[in-house]
């Protein structure tokens, strides 16, 4: 019989600072009014377009987001800066991203009843890494005292599920017994705080999961991974062109197209049906239907997307208990959203209950795990 692989621990770490919609809108609108005043003549003669104002009511209605966590609040709301102020650390100090990764990893290891010596590999999987090399995962590995190996992966919104997918395969192939997957989503440096359409979308967080062989799992809450499923379909509708080529391209490495930008409405329309179909097919592989599933830990980009996907799957609205929403508090945390939902809403499930953990977004990428509580 093939080896049974389980998720035995999950950790969620959030920064101490928050920004409410009202604070964010107040800062943006002050910046926009000042821009419009300074460029009044060019706006009047048509050379420039006036910056439109943002609204907290719009943000909550269009996305469900009420606030977000931020790693360093200083600078992000300052209209003369409009980006967080995070001092660079010297090369002998633990990097910012490794620090938040370690914080989430420790929580996941504690929940899984595991220590560093039990772990064979570390995968850091997220939307951005703060440097190209050495891998953040190797820094985390050293900080936690883990033998074996580590590597980084970038899969935008699906980095967490795709990372768990890799861990599953590494254990299934016998190359590892226990793998730590960490998603340090330090996304605030990539937010364009001067763009009304996207300034509200993201928040910082770090999540981690422990995957291991069922034989070694001793945690209180253990979830059998029935299988993993991944799908990608190329689209530029969610994009960041930030990268090392800017230097050779002779372009501004921080121009608007180098930060997060998207065609939000198109994404909404195209990704919802893809995600619903993907989940349905994944469940069918196990002769399950959406009606058999007790919990939906879905990607957390927009509450209206999750409502629509659940309606397509269930033919009715899912209750808050069935499909927990965390984006009101955390906003879109790139790949970490479905893992936060899992981390905060899994302990009440009963043995034999089914859950689906699913991400969807940039790439496009969709990743899912069908889980069954042991
Ligand atoms: N405040 C006030 N008005 C705003 C605004 C803001 N912050 N941002 C946009 N608007 C305006 C738009 O300019 C537009 O005005 P118009 O009708 O005069 O042109 C109107 O509100 C509607 O904008 P639209 O972009 O169509 O809103 P929406 O309902 O699609 O919601 C998103 C925008 C981004 C919340 C939504 O499209 C979304 O979440 N899409 C999915 C994105 C996603 O999952 N991305 C994954 C990223 S990892």
Tab-separated table of C-alpha atoms and ligand atoms in Angstrom:
chain	number	residue	atom	x	y	z
A	1	UNK	CA	0.000	0.000	0.000
A	2	UNK	CA	1.256	3.492	-0.827
A	3	UNK	CA	2.514	5.468	2.144
A	4	UNK	CA	-0.117	7.669	3.832
A	5	UNK	CA	1.034	11.278	4.137
A	6	UNK	CA	-0.454	13.731	6.612
A	7	UNK	CA	-0.493	17.396	7.556
A	8	UNK	CA	0.259	17.321	11.272
A	9	UNK	CA	0.949	20.943	12.171
A	10	UNK	CA	0.126	24.457	11.051
A	11	UNK	CA	1.440	27.782	12.298
A	12	UNK	CA	0.238	31.326	11.647
A	13	UNK	CA	2.348	34.344	12.595
A	14	UNK	CA	1.153	37.912	12.088
A	15	UNK	CA	2.947	41.224	12.580
A	16	UNK	CA	1.993	43.459	15.520
A	17	UNK	CA	0.962	46.399	13.290
A	18	UNK	CA	-2.362	46.795	11.481
A	19	UNK	CA	-3.704	49.325	8.988
A	20	UNK	CA	-7.471	49.809	8.823
A	21	UNK	CA	-9.241	50.736	5.578
A	22	UNK	CA	-9.942	54.170	7.032
A	23	UNK	CA	-6.266	54.835	7.835
A	24	UNK	CA	-5.204	53.627	4.380
A	25	UNK	CA	-7.822	55.679	2.523
A	26	UNK	CA	-7.072	58.763	4.580
A	27	UNK	CA	-3.379	58.525	3.667
A	28	UNK	CA	-4.044	57.786	-0.039
A	29	UNK	CA	-6.631	60.569	-0.385
A	30	UNK	CA	-4.314	63.112	1.267
A	31	UNK	CA	-1.576	62.023	-1.166
A	32	UNK	CA	-3.966	62.174	-4.176
A	33	UNK	CA	-5.292	65.638	-3.242
A	34	UNK	CA	-1.748	66.896	-2.837
A	35	UNK	CA	-0.739	65.377	-6.216
A	36	UNK	CA	-3.745	66.965	-7.914
A	37	UNK	CA	-2.958	70.343	-6.354
A	38	UNK	CA	0.741	70.227	-7.297
A	39	UNK	CA	-0.086	69.155	-10.887
A	40	UNK	CA	-3.169	71.340	-11.255
A	41	UNK	CA	-1.993	73.080	-14.447
A	42	UNK	CA	-0.985	69.841	-16.246
A	43	UNK	CA	-4.258	68.192	-15.206
A	44	UNK	CA	-6.236	71.168	-16.525
A	45	UNK	CA	-4.449	71.180	-19.885
A	46	UNK	CA	-4.816	67.376	-20.238
A	47	UNK	CA	-1.139	66.445	-19.873
A	48	UNK	CA	-1.862	64.476	-16.689
A	49	UNK	CA	-4.910	62.706	-15.296
A	50	UNK	CA	-6.155	63.649	-11.855
A	51	UNK	CA	-5.757	60.933	-9.213
A	52	UNK	CA	-9.215	59.643	-8.215
A	53	UNK	CA	-10.079	59.309	-4.529
A	54	UNK	CA	-10.359	55.990	-2.695
A	55	UNK	CA	-13.157	54.937	-0.344
A	56	UNK	CA	-13.244	52.610	2.672
A	57	UNK	CA	-16.863	51.667	1.855
A	58	UNK	CA	-15.850	50.623	-1.681
A	59	UNK	CA	-12.971	48.510	-0.393
A	60	UNK	CA	-15.093	46.579	2.094
A	61	UNK	CA	-17.959	46.071	-0.349
A	62	UNK	CA	-15.773	45.100	-3.338
A	63	UNK	CA	-13.377	42.825	-1.431
A	64	UNK	CA	-14.547	42.108	2.138
A	65	UNK	CA	-11.264	43.483	3.496
A	66	UNK	CA	-11.513	45.613	6.668
A	67	UNK	CA	-7.848	45.781	7.726
A	68	UNK	CA	-4.477	44.222	7.056
A	69	UNK	CA	-1.354	43.393	9.076
A	70	UNK	CA	1.884	45.106	8.078
A	71	UNK	CA	5.443	44.153	8.997
A	72	UNK	CA	6.551	47.794	9.444
A	73	UNK	CA	3.831	50.421	9.546
A	74	UNK	CA	6.325	53.273	9.590
A	75	UNK	CA	6.475	54.968	6.171
A	76	UNK	CA	3.548	53.205	4.487
A	77	UNK	CA	1.045	55.948	5.362
A	78	UNK	CA	3.511	58.830	5.072
A	79	UNK	CA	2.417	60.772	1.982
A	80	UNK	CA	6.004	61.823	1.306
A	81	UNK	CA	7.064	58.161	1.157
A	82	UNK	CA	4.114	55.815	0.405
A	83	UNK	CA	6.061	52.629	1.134
A	84	UNK	CA	7.112	50.898	4.353
A	85	UNK	CA	10.394	51.905	5.913
A	86	UNK	CA	12.343	48.698	6.592
A	87	UNK	CA	16.029	49.332	7.324
A	88	UNK	CA	18.406	46.993	5.485
A	89	UNK	CA	20.049	44.394	7.735
A	90	UNK	CA	23.710	43.489	7.457
A	91	UNK	CA	24.604	40.129	5.938
A	92	UNK	CA	25.403	38.554	9.317
A	93	UNK	CA	21.959	39.267	10.763
A	94	UNK	CA	18.933	37.031	10.221
A	95	UNK	CA	17.013	38.472	7.263
A	96	UNK	CA	13.509	39.904	7.736
A	97	UNK	CA	11.859	37.166	5.725
A	98	UNK	CA	13.767	34.363	7.477
A	99	UNK	CA	12.762	35.869	10.828
A	100	UNK	CA	9.032	35.757	10.117
A	101	UNK	CA	9.419	32.323	8.497
A	102	UNK	CA	11.072	31.000	11.672
A	103	UNK	CA	8.273	32.465	13.826
A	104	UNK	CA	5.593	30.596	11.833
A	105	UNK	CA	7.713	27.428	11.578
A	106	UNK	CA	8.139	27.192	15.364
A	107	UNK	CA	4.361	27.307	15.821
A	108	UNK	CA	3.788	24.591	13.190
A	109	UNK	CA	6.504	22.352	14.669
A	110	UNK	CA	5.033	22.748	18.178
A	111	UNK	CA	1.565	21.824	16.922
A	112	UNK	CA	2.993	18.796	15.102
A	113	UNK	CA	4.996	17.657	18.191
A	114	UNK	CA	8.169	17.789	16.127
A	115	UNK	CA	11.641	19.097	16.798
A	116	UNK	CA	14.344	20.190	14.350
A	117	UNK	CA	15.911	16.721	14.321
A	118	UNK	CA	12.673	15.212	12.947
A	119	UNK	CA	12.678	17.464	9.856
A	120	UNK	CA	14.501	16.427	6.673
A	121	UNK	CA	13.748	19.379	4.398
A	122	UNK	CA	12.587	23.000	4.455
A	123	UNK	CA	10.650	24.560	1.600
A	124	UNK	CA	10.141	28.326	1.659
A	125	UNK	CA	7.394	28.982	-0.846
A	126	UNK	CA	5.861	32.423	-1.334
A	127	UNK	CA	5.138	35.232	-3.795
A	128	UNK	CA	8.471	37.082	-3.398
A	129	UNK	CA	11.790	36.286	-1.779
A	130	UNK	CA	13.757	39.269	-0.578
A	131	UNK	CA	16.904	38.138	-2.402
A	132	UNK	CA	17.852	35.668	-5.126
A	133	UNK	CA	20.367	33.618	-3.097
A	134	UNK	CA	21.327	32.072	-0.773
A	135	UNK	CA	17.831	30.619	-0.376
A	136	UNK	CA	15.762	31.932	2.546
A	137	UNK	CA	14.965	28.255	3.263
A	138	UNK	CA	18.637	27.477	3.913
A	139	UNK	CA	18.892	30.427	6.307
A	140	UNK	CA	15.777	29.146	8.119
A	141	UNK	CA	17.223	25.626	8.151
A	142	UNK	CA	20.371	26.911	9.865
A	143	UNK	CA	18.446	29.075	12.329
A	144	UNK	CA	16.274	26.125	13.403
A	145	UNK	CA	19.158	23.613	13.414
A	146	UNK	CA	17.661	21.307	10.781
A	147	UNK	CA	19.851	18.796	8.891
A	148	UNK	CA	19.096	17.878	5.287
A	149	UNK	CA	18.284	20.498	2.688
A	150	UNK	CA	16.140	23.523	1.872
A	151	UNK	CA	15.088	25.488	-1.187
A	152	UNK	CA	12.874	28.415	-2.171
A	153	UNK	CA	9.978	28.343	-4.644
A	154	UNK	CA	7.909	31.167	-6.125
A	155	UNK	CA	4.384	30.395	-7.284
A	156	UNK	CA	2.615	33.653	-6.338
A	157	UNK	CA	-0.859	32.967	-4.877
A	158	UNK	CA	-0.424	29.194	-5.083
A	159	UNK	CA	3.028	29.021	-3.505
A	160	UNK	CA	1.734	27.437	-0.286
A	161	UNK	CA	-0.328	24.657	-1.871
A	162	UNK	CA	2.328	23.973	-4.509
A	163	UNK	CA	4.949	23.830	-1.725
A	164	UNK	CA	2.802	21.298	0.168
A	165	UNK	CA	2.449	19.397	-3.100
A	166	UNK	CA	6.282	19.156	-3.361
A	167	UNK	CA	6.521	18.065	0.290
A	168	UNK	CA	3.896	15.370	-0.341
A	169	UNK	CA	5.872	14.033	-3.296
A	170	UNK	CA	9.183	14.110	-1.422
A	171	UNK	CA	7.693	12.002	1.368
A	172	UNK	CA	5.845	9.701	-1.053
A	173	UNK	CA	9.094	9.027	-2.952
A	174	UNK	CA	10.941	8.208	0.256
A	175	UNK	CA	13.348	11.152	-0.055
A	176	UNK	CA	12.117	12.713	3.198
A	177	UNK	CA	10.075	11.625	6.221
A	178	UNK	CA	9.042	15.062	7.423
A	179	UNK	CA	9.011	18.376	5.539
A	180	UNK	CA	8.469	21.908	6.786
A	181	UNK	CA	6.726	24.191	4.259
A	182	UNK	CA	6.858	27.908	5.106
A	183	UNK	CA	5.137	30.879	3.440
A	184	UNK	CA	6.657	34.148	4.667
A	185	UNK	CA	4.420	36.522	2.710
A	186	UNK	CA	6.177	39.843	3.226
A	187	UNK	CA	4.253	41.559	0.455
A	188	UNK	CA	3.927	45.182	1.669
A	189	UNK	CA	7.151	46.350	-0.092
A	190	UNK	CA	5.499	45.380	-3.424
A	191	UNK	CA	2.251	47.313	-2.898
A	192	UNK	CA	1.755	50.473	-4.924
A	193	UNK	CA	0.305	52.678	-2.184
A	194	UNK	CA	-0.359	55.389	-4.802
A	195	UNK	CA	-2.644	53.141	-6.880
A	196	UNK	CA	-6.296	53.404	-5.854
A	197	UNK	CA	-7.199	50.099	-7.528
A	198	UNK	CA	-4.730	47.991	-5.564
A	199	UNK	CA	-3.491	49.896	-2.498
A	200	UNK	CA	-5.911	48.028	-0.223
A	201	UNK	CA	-5.413	44.449	-1.385
A	202	UNK	CA	-2.489	42.953	0.551
A	203	UNK	CA	-1.319	42.232	4.075
A	204	UNK	CA	1.828	40.658	5.549
A	205	UNK	CA	1.815	37.308	7.366
A	206	UNK	CA	3.792	34.068	7.626
A	207	UNK	CA	2.323	30.566	7.697
A	208	UNK	CA	3.894	27.128	7.968
A	209	UNK	CA	2.777	23.509	7.725
A	210	UNK	CA	4.401	20.223	8.672
A	211	UNK	CA	3.871	17.240	6.370
A	212	UNK	CA	5.056	13.794	7.382
A	213	UNK	CA	4.430	10.101	7.105
A	214	UNK	CA	1.263	9.001	8.942
A	215	UNK	CA	3.396	6.453	10.805
A	216	UNK	CA	5.410	9.128	12.605
A	217	UNK	CA	2.548	11.590	13.254
A	218	UNK	CA	1.702	12.066	16.931
A	219	UNK	CA	-0.118	15.427	16.917
A	220	UNK	CA	-3.630	15.892	18.280
A	221	UNK	CA	-5.070	17.080	14.945
A	222	UNK	CA	-3.809	15.111	11.963
A	223	UNK	CA	-5.133	15.371	8.384
A	224	UNK	CA	-4.563	12.632	5.841
A	225	UNK	CA	-3.728	14.063	2.423
A	226	UNK	CA	-5.911	12.022	0.049
A	227	UNK	CA	-4.134	13.693	-2.865
A	228	UNK	CA	-2.838	16.979	-4.263
A	229	UNK	CA	-3.785	18.596	-7.573
A	230	UNK	CA	-2.238	21.515	-9.447
A	231	UNK	CA	-3.202	23.500	-12.514
A	232	UNK	CA	-1.566	26.461	-14.258
A	233	UNK	CA	-2.769	28.528	-17.193
A	234	UNK	CA	-0.721	31.499	-18.385
A	235	UNK	CA	-2.186	34.959	-17.849
A	236	UNK	CA	-0.693	38.444	-17.394
A	237	UNK	CA	-3.813	39.714	-15.643
A	238	UNK	CA	-1.984	39.608	-12.299
A	239	UNK	CA	1.618	40.617	-12.694
A	240	UNK	CA	4.762	42.084	-11.159
A	241	UNK	CA	7.696	42.759	-13.487
A	242	UNK	CA	10.124	43.355	-10.635
A	243	UNK	CA	13.406	41.615	-11.234
A	244	UNK	CA	17.118	41.733	-11.881
A	245	UNK	CA	16.702	42.497	-15.622
A	246	UNK	CA	15.741	46.128	-14.888
A	247	UNK	CA	19.414	46.995	-14.455
A	248	UNK	CA	20.270	45.817	-17.977
A	249	UNK	CA	16.982	47.124	-19.389
A	250	UNK	CA	17.852	50.637	-18.161
A	251	UNK	CA	14.395	51.016	-16.634
A	252	UNK	CA	13.191	52.142	-13.200
A	253	UNK	CA	13.256	48.972	-11.052
A	254	UNK	CA	10.423	50.402	-8.959
A	255	UNK	CA	8.136	51.704	-11.743
A	256	UNK	CA	4.386	50.961	-11.433
A	257	UNK	CA	4.604	47.843	-13.628
A	258	UNK	CA	7.373	46.486	-11.359
A	259	UNK	CA	4.931	46.508	-8.423
A	260	UNK	CA	1.792	44.398	-8.071
A	261	UNK	CA	-0.842	45.285	-10.664
A	262	UNK	CA	-3.838	43.434	-12.026
A	263	UNK	CA	-6.979	43.532	-14.139
A	264	UNK	CA	-9.091	42.649	-11.102
A	265	UNK	CA	-12.420	42.235	-12.839
A	266	UNK	CA	-10.999	39.890	-15.485
A	267	UNK	CA	-9.253	37.876	-12.785
A	268	UNK	CA	-12.513	37.569	-10.896
A	269	UNK	CA	-14.405	36.369	-13.971
A	270	UNK	CA	-11.760	33.946	-15.233
A	271	UNK	CA	-10.476	32.422	-12.012
A	272	UNK	CA	-13.794	31.603	-10.272
A	273	UNK	CA	-15.002	29.026	-12.841
A	274	UNK	CA	-11.471	27.565	-13.170
A	275	UNK	CA	-11.204	27.081	-9.399
A	276	UNK	CA	-14.688	25.558	-9.026
A	277	UNK	CA	-14.087	23.101	-11.874
A	278	UNK	CA	-10.652	22.184	-10.518
A	279	UNK	CA	-12.047	21.409	-7.064
A	280	UNK	CA	-14.927	19.384	-8.443
A	281	UNK	CA	-12.545	17.266	-10.550
A	282	UNK	CA	-10.195	16.788	-7.626
A	283	UNK	CA	-12.998	15.549	-5.359
A	284	UNK	CA	-14.326	13.258	-8.110
A	285	UNK	CA	-10.974	11.448	-8.120
A	286	UNK	CA	-11.920	10.205	-4.659
A	287	UNK	CA	-15.563	9.589	-5.533
A	288	UNK	CA	-16.513	12.583	-3.429
A	289	UNK	CA	-18.797	15.500	-4.266
A	290	UNK	CA	-18.804	18.998	-2.735
A	291	UNK	CA	-21.723	17.878	-0.533
A	292	UNK	CA	-19.358	15.423	1.220
A	293	UNK	CA	-17.001	18.220	2.309
A	294	UNK	CA	-17.340	19.681	5.802
A	295	UNK	CA	-14.761	22.509	5.485
A	296	UNK	CA	-13.502	24.741	2.668
A	297	UNK	CA	-10.179	26.450	3.368
A	298	UNK	CA	-10.172	28.654	0.290
A	299	UNK	CA	-7.730	31.253	-0.997
A	300	UNK	CA	-8.453	34.633	0.576
A	301	UNK	CA	-8.354	37.320	-2.123
A	302	UNK	CA	-11.931	38.492	-2.250
A	303	UNK	CA	-14.991	37.430	-0.243
A	304	UNK	CA	-17.215	37.679	-3.326
A	305	UNK	CA	-14.993	35.214	-5.217
A	306	UNK	CA	-15.282	32.682	-2.386
A	307	UNK	CA	-19.061	33.124	-2.198
A	308	UNK	CA	-19.366	32.547	-5.943
A	309	UNK	CA	-17.081	29.485	-5.967
A	310	UNK	CA	-18.980	27.902	-3.047
A	311	UNK	CA	-22.311	28.589	-4.763
A	312	UNK	CA	-21.074	26.884	-7.927
A	313	UNK	CA	-19.865	23.899	-5.918
A	314	UNK	CA	-22.726	23.502	-3.460
A	315	UNK	CA	-25.633	25.048	-5.359
A	316	UNK	CA	-26.188	27.260	-2.324
A	317	UNK	CA	-24.227	29.694	-0.167
A	318	UNK	CA	-21.724	28.103	2.217
A	319	UNK	CA	-22.047	29.021	5.889
A	320	UNK	CA	-19.243	30.940	7.625
A	321	UNK	CA	-18.430	27.719	9.487
A	322	UNK	CA	-18.159	25.684	6.265
A	323	UNK	CA	-16.028	28.220	4.358
A	324	UNK	CA	-14.274	30.452	6.887
A	325	UNK	CA	-13.269	33.956	5.807
A	326	UNK	CA	-10.096	35.470	7.261
A	327	UNK	CA	-9.455	38.193	4.691
A	328	UNK	CA	-11.547	40.711	6.634
A	329	UNK	CA	-8.758	40.719	9.255
A	330	UNK	CA	-5.706	39.684	7.163
A	331	UNK	CA	-6.583	41.011	3.644
A	332	UNK	CA	-5.068	39.098	0.710
A	333	UNK	CA	-1.870	37.500	2.014
A	334	UNK	CA	-0.837	35.996	-1.345
A	335	UNK	CA	-0.352	32.240	-0.920
A	336	UNK	CA	-0.860	32.178	2.856
A	337	UNK	CA	-4.617	32.894	2.885
A	338	UNK	CA	-5.938	29.339	2.641
A	339	UNK	CA	-3.338	28.193	5.189
A	340	UNK	CA	-4.448	30.899	7.664
A	341	UNK	CA	-8.044	29.699	7.190
A	342	UNK	CA	-6.861	26.122	7.831
A	343	UNK	CA	-4.741	27.164	10.822
A	344	UNK	CA	-7.534	29.075	12.537
A	345	UNK	CA	-10.415	26.752	11.629
A	346	UNK	CA	-9.522	23.064	11.737
A	347	UNK	CA	-9.559	21.851	15.328
A	348	UNK	CA	-13.342	21.464	15.564
A	349	UNK	CA	-13.538	18.914	12.720
A	350	UNK	CA	-14.375	15.308	13.687
A	351	UNK	CA	-12.531	12.166	12.685
A	352	UNK	CA	-13.564	11.225	9.129
A	353	UNK	CA	-14.530	14.786	8.139
A	354	UNK	CA	-13.314	16.010	4.759
A	355	UNK	CA	-11.802	19.394	3.961
A	356	UNK	CA	-10.473	21.058	0.811
A	357	UNK	CA	-7.531	23.464	0.990
A	358	UNK	CA	-7.348	25.424	-2.257
A	359	UNK	CA	-5.468	28.428	-3.611
A	360	UNK	CA	-6.145	30.329	-6.837
A	361	UNK	CA	-4.591	33.399	-8.399
A	362	UNK	CA	-1.584	34.736	-10.282
A	363	UNK	CA	-0.128	32.562	-12.999
A	364	UNK	CA	-2.962	31.646	-13.211
A	365	UNK	CA	-2.298	28.912	-10.692
A	366	UNK	CA	-4.657	26.663	-8.761
A	367	UNK	CA	-3.516	24.203	-6.112
A	368	UNK	CA	-5.602	21.933	-3.914
A	369	UNK	CA	-5.300	19.252	-1.269
A	370	UNK	CA	-8.186	16.987	-0.294
A	371	UNK	CA	-7.806	16.288	3.424
A	372	UNK	CA	-9.515	13.843	5.788
A	373	UNK	CA	-9.288	14.205	9.550
A	374	UNK	CA	-7.684	11.164	11.193
B	1	LIG	N1	-12.070	53.317	-4.014
B	1	LIG	C1	-13.130	53.743	-4.724
B	1	LIG	N2	-13.405	53.352	-5.982
B	1	LIG	C2	-12.561	52.470	-6.539
B	1	LIG	C3	-11.430	51.983	-5.868
B	1	LIG	C4	-11.197	52.440	-4.556
B	1	LIG	N3	-10.149	52.029	-3.843
B	1	LIG	N4	-10.798	51.105	-6.666
B	1	LIG	C5	-11.477	51.062	-7.817
B	1	LIG	N5	-12.545	51.902	-7.753
B	1	LIG	C6	-13.529	52.160	-8.787
B	1	LIG	C7	-13.027	51.791	-10.170
B	1	LIG	O1	-12.211	52.785	-10.725
B	1	LIG	C8	-14.331	51.607	-10.912
B	1	LIG	O2	-14.839	52.862	-11.242
B	1	LIG	P1	-15.642	53.072	-12.638
B	1	LIG	O3	-16.817	52.147	-12.532
B	1	LIG	O4	-15.967	54.509	-12.606
B	1	LIG	O5	-14.677	52.671	-13.708
B	1	LIG	C9	-15.259	51.007	-9.853
B	1	LIG	O6	-14.690	51.373	-8.588
B	1	LIG	C10	-15.316	49.507	-9.943
B	1	LIG	O7	-13.985	48.999	-10.076
B	1	LIG	P2	-13.680	47.515	-10.362
B	1	LIG	O8	-12.179	47.360	-10.494
B	1	LIG	O9	-14.537	47.022	-11.478
B	1	LIG	O10	-14.144	46.876	-8.976
B	1	LIG	P3	-14.393	45.389	-8.619
B	1	LIG	O11	-15.753	45.223	-8.098
B	1	LIG	O12	-13.933	44.453	-9.693
B	1	LIG	O13	-13.410	45.179	-7.379
B	1	LIG	C11	-11.316	44.133	-6.899
B	1	LIG	C12	-12.012	45.331	-7.512
B	1	LIG	C13	-9.812	44.280	-7.109
B	1	LIG	C14	-11.622	44.113	-5.406
B	1	LIG	C15	-11.838	42.839	-7.550
B	1	LIG	O14	-11.850	42.954	-8.931
B	1	LIG	C16	-11.042	41.616	-7.173
B	1	LIG	O15	-10.808	41.301	-6.015
B	1	LIG	N6	-10.678	40.834	-8.187
B	1	LIG	C17	-9.967	39.579	-7.973
B	1	LIG	C18	-8.567	39.905	-7.730
B	1	LIG	C19	-7.757	38.783	-7.255
B	1	LIG	O16	-8.198	37.805	-6.745
B	1	LIG	N7	-6.504	38.934	-7.429
B	1	LIG	C20	-5.607	38.004	-6.961
B	1	LIG	C21	-4.462	38.761	-6.495
B	1	LIG	S1	-3.334	37.671	-5.830
